[in-house]
CSV table of C-alpha atoms in Angstrom, one decimal:
chain,number,residue,atom,x,y,z
A,1,MET,CA,-33.9,-11.9,60.9
A,2,THR,CA,-36.7,-13.8,62.7
A,3,ILE,CA,-34.8,-13.8,66.0
A,4,PHE,CA,-33.3,-10.3,65.8
A,5,PRO,CA,-35.7,-8.2,63.5
A,6,GLU,CA,-34.0,-4.9,64.5
A,7,ALA,CA,-30.5,-6.2,63.9
A,8,CYS,CA,-27.9,-4.2,62.0
A,9,LEU,CA,-24.5,-5.2,60.6
A,10,HIS,CA,-21.9,-2.5,60.1
A,11,HIS,CA,-18.4,-2.7,58.4
A,12,LYS,CA,-15.7,-0.8,60.3
A,13,GLY,CA,-12.7,0.9,58.7
A,14,PHE,CA,-9.3,-0.4,57.6
A,15,PHE,CA,-6.9,0.6,60.4
A,16,GLY,CA,-3.6,-1.2,60.8
A,17,SER,CA,-4.8,-4.2,58.8
A,18,ASP,CA,-6.3,-5.2,55.4
A,19,HIS,CA,-9.2,-6.7,57.2
A,20,ARG,CA,-12.4,-5.0,58.2
A,21,ALA,CA,-14.1,-5.6,61.5
A,22,LEU,CA,-17.9,-6.3,61.6
A,23,LEU,CA,-20.1,-4.7,64.2
A,24,PHE,CA,-23.3,-6.6,64.9
A,25,ASP,CA,-26.0,-4.7,66.8
A,26,SER,CA,-28.8,-7.0,67.7
A,27,GLN,CA,-31.1,-4.2,68.8
A,28,GLY,CA,-30.6,-1.8,65.9
A,29,LYS,CA,-30.2,2.0,66.1
A,30,SER,CA,-32.6,2.3,69.0
A,31,SER,CA,-30.1,0.7,71.4
A,32,GLN,CA,-27.9,3.8,71.3
A,33,SER,CA,-30.0,5.5,74.0
A,34,SER,CA,-29.2,3.2,76.9
A,35,HIS,CA,-29.9,4.5,80.4
A,36,ARG,CA,-27.0,5.3,82.7
A,37,SER,CA,-26.9,4.3,86.3
A,38,SER,CA,-24.7,5.8,88.9
A,39,LYS,CA,-21.1,4.8,88.1
A,40,ARG,CA,-18.6,3.4,90.5
A,41,PHE,CA,-15.0,4.6,90.3
A,42,LEU,CA,-12.8,2.8,87.8
A,43,PHE,CA,-9.2,3.8,87.2
A,44,GLU,CA,-8.6,4.4,83.5
A,45,ASN,CA,-5.2,3.4,82.1
A,46,VAL,CA,-5.7,6.0,79.4
A,47,TRP,CA,-5.4,8.7,82.1
A,48,LEU,CA,-1.6,7.9,82.2
A,49,THR,CA,-1.2,9.2,78.7
A,50,ASN,CA,-2.3,12.7,79.7
A,51,PRO,CA,0.7,14.9,80.3
A,52,ASN,CA,-1.0,16.6,83.3
A,53,TRP,CA,-1.9,13.3,85.0
A,54,SER,CA,0.6,13.5,87.9
A,55,LYS,CA,-0.2,17.1,88.8
A,56,THR,CA,-4.0,16.4,88.5
A,57,LEU,CA,-3.8,13.4,90.8
A,58,VAL,CA,-1.8,15.2,93.4
A,59,SER,CA,-4.1,18.2,93.3
A,60,PHE,CA,-7.2,16.0,93.7
A,61,TRP,CA,-5.7,14.0,96.5
A,62,THR,CA,-4.4,16.9,98.6
A,63,ASN,CA,-7.2,19.4,98.4
A,64,HIS,CA,-9.5,18.2,101.1
A,65,GLY,CA,-10.5,19.3,104.6
A,66,ASN,CA,-9.3,17.3,107.6
A,67,ASN,CA,-11.8,15.2,109.5
A,68,SER,CA,-11.4,14.1,113.1
A,69,SER,CA,-10.1,10.6,112.6
A,70,ALA,CA,-7.4,9.3,110.2
A,71,LEU,CA,-9.6,6.6,108.9
A,72,THR,CA,-12.5,9.0,108.2
A,73,ASN,CA,-10.1,11.4,106.6
A,74,ALA,CA,-8.6,8.7,104.3
A,75,VAL,CA,-12.1,7.5,103.2
A,76,ALA,CA,-13.3,11.0,102.5
A,77,THR,CA,-10.1,11.9,100.6
A,78,GLN,CA,-10.4,8.7,98.5
A,79,SER,CA,-14.0,9.3,97.7
A,80,ALA,CA,-13.5,12.9,96.8
A,81,CYS,CA,-10.4,12.1,94.7
A,82,GLY,CA,-12.4,9.4,92.8
A,83,ASN,CA,-15.3,11.8,92.2
A,84,ASN,CA,-12.9,14.5,91.0
A,85,LEU,CA,-11.1,12.1,88.7
A,86,ASN,CA,-14.4,10.9,87.2
A,87,ASN,CA,-15.4,14.6,86.5
A,88,TRP,CA,-11.9,15.3,85.1
A,89,ASN,CA,-12.3,12.3,82.8
A,90,HIS,CA,-15.7,13.6,81.6
A,91,LYS,CA,-14.3,17.1,80.9
A,92,LEU,CA,-11.3,15.8,79.0
A,93,GLY,CA,-13.4,13.8,76.6
A,94,PHE,CA,-11.8,10.4,76.7
A,95,HIS,CA,-14.8,9.3,74.8
A,96,PHE,CA,-13.2,8.4,71.5
A,97,LYS,CA,-16.2,7.8,69.3
A,98,GLN,CA,-16.6,11.5,68.2
A,99,GLN,CA,-12.9,12.2,67.8
A,100,ILE,CA,-12.3,9.0,65.7
A,101,SER,CA,-15.3,9.8,63.6
A,102,THR,CA,-14.1,13.4,62.9
A,103,LEU,CA,-10.6,12.1,62.0
A,104,GLU,CA,-12.0,9.4,59.7
A,105,LYS,CA,-14.1,12.0,57.9
A,106,GLU,CA,-11.1,14.3,57.5
A,107,LEU,CA,-8.9,11.4,56.3
A,108,ASP,CA,-11.6,10.5,53.7
A,109,GLN,CA,-11.8,14.1,52.5
A,110,VAL,CA,-8.1,14.5,52.1
A,111,LYS,CA,-7.7,11.1,50.4
A,112,SER,CA,-10.5,12.0,47.9
A,113,ARG,CA,-8.6,15.0,46.5
A,114,PRO,CA,-7.9,14.5,42.8
A,115,ASN,CA,-4.3,15.6,43.0
A,116,TRP,CA,-2.0,14.7,45.8
A,117,ASP,CA,0.9,17.1,46.3
A,118,ALA,CA,3.5,17.0,49.1
A,119,ASN,CA,1.2,18.9,51.5
A,120,THR,CA,-1.7,16.4,50.9
A,121,VAL,CA,0.5,13.4,51.5
A,122,GLN,CA,1.9,15.1,54.7
A,123,ARG,CA,-1.7,15.8,55.9
A,124,ILE,CA,-2.7,12.2,55.2
A,125,LYS,CA,0.2,11.0,57.3
A,126,THR,CA,-0.6,13.4,60.1
A,127,VAL,CA,-4.3,12.6,60.3
A,128,GLN,CA,-3.6,8.9,60.0
A,129,SER,CA,-1.0,9.2,62.9
A,130,HIS,CA,-3.6,11.0,65.1
A,131,LEU,CA,-6.2,8.4,64.2
A,132,ASP,CA,-3.8,5.5,65.0
A,133,ILE,CA,-3.0,7.1,68.4
A,134,LEU,CA,-6.7,7.5,69.2
A,135,LEU,CA,-7.4,3.9,68.1
A,136,LEU,CA,-4.6,2.7,70.4
A,137,LYS,CA,-6.1,4.6,73.3
A,138,LYS,CA,-9.5,3.2,72.5
A,139,GLN,CA,-8.0,-0.3,72.4
A,140,THR,CA,-6.3,0.3,75.8
A,141,TYR,CA,-9.7,1.4,77.2
A,142,TRP,CA,-11.6,-1.6,75.9
A,143,LYS,CA,-8.8,-4.0,76.8
A,144,GLN,CA,-9.1,-2.8,80.4
A,145,ARG,CA,-12.8,-3.3,80.2
A,146,ALA,CA,-12.4,-6.9,79.0
A,147,LYS,CA,-10.3,-7.7,82.0
A,148,ILE,CA,-12.9,-6.2,84.4
C-alpha cells in the first residue's frame, strides 16, 4: 500500500474454470481515463469471425480513385483501406467490455430466479454460450496483442 496507494484488486468471474482471475490495477479507478494517441493500423484476427468480412474488405480495397503511378495508387489504396477498416472496427463495437458486462449481469439475473423451469435453464445456456463466444473473441484479441 505504501508503494501503490491507489491500487485496487478485483476478482473476475468464473468462466470455463473453477478458478477466478485477479485484476491488479496499480493506479486505481483514475487510470480508466487514459489518453489516446493516433493509432496505427493493426489487422484484427477477430474481424475474420464477422460474416461480412470478405465483402467489406473487397469493398474497402476497390473503392478508390486512380492516381497517376501504380506505386502511388497502391499506397493510397492501402492507406484508405486501413482507415476504412479501423472505422468499420469502431462501428462494429469489437470492444468487448460492455457486451461482456451486459451478458454477465443478465446471467446473474437469470440464475438468481428462485424457480428454474425449462425456459430458465435454456436461457442460462443461451446467455452462457454467447458469453463464452465473446470471451473467446476477447481472448483472441488479447492473444494477438501479446504477440505484438
